[in-house]
Amino acid sequence: MAVENNQYFSKTIEKGLIILNLFDRDHPRRSLTEISQITGINKTSVYRFVNTLVKLGYLTKNSSNKLLKLGPRAFVLGHNFLHSFDLLQGVKPLIDKAFIEHKITIDSALLYEYTLISLYRREAPNIITFRLPLVMDNLYARAMGKAVLAHINEAELSRFLGTAPLKKLTSKTFVQKEAILKELELTKNRGYAINNE
């Protein structure tokens, strides 16, 4: 992420946050060497950043293999974000009302870059459902992601399709831009998305 030169911008904090953002569902554990190679930050500095993040609880280090993963403070920070987020307070009563009237599963999420962050969910009674992860990527291959992509403006969609990594998750995953655009048009026209993975 490019940031304008600003005398009040802390490059040190930026580097620490870049390191934290390396940990995701596809890469829950990382080594110091891997972090240094990906970020371009020298290994000595990475060691300092990582040890600070471990000491503060944002990362934990496995004592036997030295691999790092997100720590409990990272979870608490995300949890606090969701509960202090104004949009959640606006969405919750609408979902609760629709749930009471229709008794169907309803999800809400926030689009941030190429990721959906689950805000609030009500599940239909007596139905076995697959729980969505709190954070979802691969939007082109998920029903909720398709529903969102079908309704963003053309410039944003073009940027997404031009820069997001499109990888085949199953034999049914559309990774060709034309096929994805066709699926999104169908989604928009019918008013709901289908997860055909």
Tab-separated table of C-alpha atoms in Angstrom:
chain	number	residue	atom	x	y	z
A	1	MET	CA	0.000	0.000	0.000
A	2	ALA	CA	1.544	3.307	-1.089
A	3	VAL	CA	1.364	6.070	1.467
A	4	GLU	CA	2.053	9.719	0.733
A	5	ASN	CA	5.159	11.164	2.367
A	6	ASN	CA	3.908	12.558	5.665
A	7	GLN	CA	5.942	13.797	8.586
A	8	TYR	CA	3.428	12.191	10.949
A	9	PHE	CA	3.555	8.761	9.309
A	10	SER	CA	5.533	6.108	11.221
A	11	LYS	CA	7.481	3.773	8.941
A	12	THR	CA	8.346	1.644	11.981
A	13	ILE	CA	4.693	0.970	12.821
A	14	GLU	CA	4.002	0.389	9.127
A	15	LYS	CA	6.649	-2.359	9.012
A	16	GLY	CA	5.198	-4.053	12.108
A	17	LEU	CA	1.721	-4.010	10.575
A	18	ILE	CA	3.047	-5.306	7.250
A	19	ILE	CA	4.471	-8.265	9.177
A	20	LEU	CA	1.143	-8.914	10.949
A	21	ASN	CA	-0.688	-8.804	7.613
A	22	LEU	CA	1.454	-11.649	6.257
A	23	PHE	CA	-0.497	-14.096	8.412
A	24	ASP	CA	-3.743	-15.283	6.836
A	25	ARG	CA	-5.788	-18.417	6.300
A	26	ASP	CA	-3.438	-19.651	3.572
A	27	HIS	CA	-0.322	-18.778	5.606
A	28	PRO	CA	-1.133	-19.163	9.308
A	29	ARG	CA	2.530	-19.796	10.210
A	30	ARG	CA	5.675	-18.051	9.018
A	31	SER	CA	9.401	-18.200	9.757
A	32	LEU	CA	11.702	-15.212	10.328
A	33	THR	CA	13.505	-15.948	7.065
A	34	GLU	CA	10.235	-16.101	5.143
A	35	ILE	CA	9.060	-12.782	6.654
A	36	SER	CA	12.374	-11.144	5.764
A	37	GLN	CA	12.251	-12.438	2.174
A	38	ILE	CA	8.637	-11.369	1.578
A	39	THR	CA	8.917	-7.911	3.151
A	40	GLY	CA	12.446	-7.049	2.073
A	41	ILE	CA	13.188	-6.060	5.672
A	42	ASN	CA	16.578	-7.340	6.843
A	43	LYS	CA	16.527	-10.328	9.164
A	44	THR	CA	17.903	-8.422	12.180
A	45	SER	CA	15.102	-5.849	11.964
A	46	VAL	CA	12.493	-8.565	11.396
A	47	TYR	CA	13.805	-10.292	14.524
A	48	ARG	CA	13.291	-7.072	16.532
A	49	PHE	CA	9.787	-6.470	15.129
A	50	VAL	CA	8.725	-10.077	15.674
A	51	ASN	CA	10.033	-10.230	19.236
A	52	THR	CA	8.189	-7.012	20.068
A	53	LEU	CA	4.964	-8.405	18.560
A	54	VAL	CA	5.443	-11.667	20.494
A	55	LYS	CA	6.061	-9.776	23.748
A	56	LEU	CA	2.877	-7.722	23.155
A	57	GLY	CA	0.837	-10.851	22.329
A	58	TYR	CA	0.108	-10.069	18.662
A	59	LEU	CA	2.245	-13.035	17.573
A	60	THR	CA	3.165	-16.311	19.257
A	61	LYS	CA	6.296	-18.355	18.590
A	62	ASN	CA	6.427	-22.139	18.654
A	63	SER	CA	9.350	-22.980	20.938
A	64	SER	CA	10.293	-26.159	19.065
A	65	ASN	CA	10.184	-25.098	15.399
A	66	LYS	CA	10.341	-21.276	15.901
A	67	LEU	CA	7.432	-20.708	13.522
A	68	LEU	CA	5.251	-17.690	14.256
A	69	LYS	CA	1.486	-17.307	14.163
A	70	LEU	CA	-1.024	-14.663	15.190
A	71	GLY	CA	-1.458	-14.328	18.933
A	72	PRO	CA	-4.477	-13.653	21.134
A	73	ARG	CA	-4.031	-9.852	21.093
A	74	ALA	CA	-4.550	-9.894	17.306
A	75	PHE	CA	-7.859	-11.720	17.848
A	76	VAL	CA	-8.902	-9.261	20.554
A	77	LEU	CA	-8.095	-6.327	18.264
A	78	GLY	CA	-10.243	-7.783	15.458
A	79	HIS	CA	-13.033	-8.589	17.904
A	80	ASN	CA	-12.959	-5.036	19.275
A	81	PHE	CA	-13.087	-3.647	15.736
A	82	LEU	CA	-16.233	-5.615	14.928
A	83	HIS	CA	-17.999	-4.625	18.129
A	84	SER	CA	-17.144	-0.937	17.822
A	85	PHE	CA	-17.957	-0.780	14.126
A	86	ASP	CA	-20.913	1.554	13.504
A	87	LEU	CA	-22.122	-0.379	10.456
A	88	LEU	CA	-22.712	-3.452	12.630
A	89	GLN	CA	-25.087	-1.452	14.832
A	90	GLY	CA	-27.056	-0.450	11.729
A	91	VAL	CA	-27.071	-3.893	10.107
A	92	LYS	CA	-27.982	-5.977	13.161
A	93	PRO	CA	-31.600	-4.740	13.610
A	94	LEU	CA	-32.318	-5.155	9.867
A	95	ILE	CA	-31.004	-8.733	9.838
A	96	ASP	CA	-32.818	-9.592	13.068
A	97	LYS	CA	-36.098	-8.272	11.619
A	98	ALA	CA	-35.694	-10.178	8.330
A	99	PHE	CA	-34.723	-13.319	10.243
A	100	ILE	CA	-37.839	-13.145	12.451
A	101	GLU	CA	-40.090	-12.611	9.408
A	102	HIS	CA	-38.568	-15.191	7.045
A	103	LYS	CA	-36.664	-17.717	9.239
A	104	ILE	CA	-33.797	-17.936	6.727
A	105	THR	CA	-30.026	-17.730	7.145
A	106	ILE	CA	-28.820	-14.168	6.621
A	107	ASP	CA	-25.232	-12.938	6.427
A	108	SER	CA	-23.654	-9.510	6.315
A	109	ALA	CA	-20.068	-8.607	5.536
A	110	LEU	CA	-17.797	-5.654	4.877
A	111	LEU	CA	-15.750	-5.510	1.677
A	112	TYR	CA	-12.162	-4.419	2.321
A	113	GLU	CA	-9.792	-4.603	-0.633
A	114	TYR	CA	-10.166	-8.233	-1.836
A	115	THR	CA	-11.605	-9.591	1.389
A	116	LEU	CA	-15.023	-9.864	3.002
A	117	ILE	CA	-15.089	-9.498	6.767
A	118	SER	CA	-18.140	-11.178	8.254
A	119	LEU	CA	-20.092	-8.725	10.426
A	120	TYR	CA	-23.225	-10.502	11.579
A	121	ARG	CA	-25.022	-13.778	10.835
A	122	ARG	CA	-28.351	-15.338	11.794
A	123	GLU	CA	-28.846	-19.010	10.942
A	124	ALA	CA	-32.141	-20.593	10.005
A	125	PRO	CA	-33.420	-22.935	12.715
A	126	ASN	CA	-33.027	-26.715	12.368
A	127	ILE	CA	-30.704	-26.468	9.378
A	128	ILE	CA	-27.172	-27.806	9.304
A	129	THR	CA	-24.987	-25.158	7.732
A	130	PHE	CA	-21.351	-24.759	6.898
A	131	ARG	CA	-20.006	-21.906	9.022
A	132	LEU	CA	-18.446	-19.129	7.020
A	133	PRO	CA	-14.982	-18.067	8.039
A	134	LEU	CA	-14.798	-14.653	9.694
A	135	VAL	CA	-12.653	-13.442	6.804
A	136	MET	CA	-13.306	-14.550	3.229
A	137	ASP	CA	-11.133	-14.164	0.174
A	138	ASN	CA	-11.556	-15.718	-3.299
A	139	LEU	CA	-14.739	-13.636	-3.677
A	140	TYR	CA	-15.278	-14.840	-7.254
A	141	ALA	CA	-15.771	-18.396	-5.908
A	142	ARG	CA	-18.136	-17.731	-2.971
A	143	ALA	CA	-21.834	-16.919	-3.012
A	144	MET	CA	-21.486	-13.895	-0.734
A	145	GLY	CA	-18.484	-12.684	-2.712
A	146	LYS	CA	-20.380	-13.000	-5.988
A	147	ALA	CA	-23.318	-11.089	-4.505
A	148	VAL	CA	-20.990	-8.246	-3.546
A	149	LEU	CA	-18.994	-8.238	-6.797
A	150	ALA	CA	-22.212	-8.200	-8.833
A	151	HIS	CA	-23.114	-4.852	-7.277
A	152	ILE	CA	-19.844	-2.902	-7.136
A	153	ASN	CA	-19.232	-0.297	-9.832
A	154	GLU	CA	-17.626	-1.233	-13.128
A	155	ALA	CA	-14.277	0.460	-12.375
A	156	GLU	CA	-13.906	-1.368	-9.046
A	157	LEU	CA	-14.872	-4.691	-10.638
A	158	SER	CA	-12.385	-4.158	-13.458
A	159	ARG	CA	-9.637	-3.352	-10.925
A	160	PHE	CA	-10.559	-6.442	-8.890
A	161	LEU	CA	-10.463	-8.765	-11.897
A	162	GLY	CA	-7.222	-7.180	-13.102
A	163	THR	CA	-5.320	-7.493	-9.835
A	164	ALA	CA	-6.906	-10.152	-7.580
A	165	PRO	CA	-5.271	-13.585	-7.762
A	166	LEU	CA	-7.818	-15.852	-9.473
A	167	LYS	CA	-7.025	-19.447	-8.590
A	168	LYS	CA	-8.979	-22.624	-9.207
A	169	LEU	CA	-10.278	-23.962	-5.882
A	170	THR	CA	-12.296	-26.857	-7.321
A	171	SER	CA	-13.060	-28.200	-10.787
A	172	LYS	CA	-16.111	-25.874	-10.861
A	173	THR	CA	-14.284	-22.626	-10.025
A	174	PHE	CA	-14.484	-19.954	-12.727
A	175	VAL	CA	-11.096	-18.259	-13.140
A	176	GLN	CA	-11.527	-16.810	-16.627
A	177	LYS	CA	-12.622	-13.161	-16.435
A	178	GLU	CA	-15.335	-13.639	-19.066
A	179	ALA	CA	-16.866	-16.567	-17.157
A	180	ILE	CA	-16.757	-14.634	-13.884
A	181	LEU	CA	-18.417	-11.592	-15.496
A	182	LYS	CA	-21.154	-13.828	-16.933
A	183	GLU	CA	-21.753	-15.406	-13.503
A	184	LEU	CA	-21.906	-11.960	-11.873
A	185	GLU	CA	-24.422	-10.762	-14.471
A	186	LEU	CA	-26.601	-13.824	-13.778
A	187	THR	CA	-26.293	-13.145	-10.050
A	188	LYS	CA	-27.364	-9.533	-10.463
A	189	ASN	CA	-30.327	-10.430	-12.703
A	190	ARG	CA	-31.741	-13.161	-10.464
A	191	GLY	CA	-31.168	-11.213	-7.221
A	192	TYR	CA	-29.106	-13.834	-5.380
A	193	ALA	CA	-25.818	-15.682	-5.731
A	194	ILE	CA	-25.157	-19.397	-5.923
A	195	ASN	CA	-22.155	-21.163	-4.470
A	196	ASN	CA	-21.423	-23.878	-7.022
A	197	GLU	CA	-18.066	-24.912	-5.582
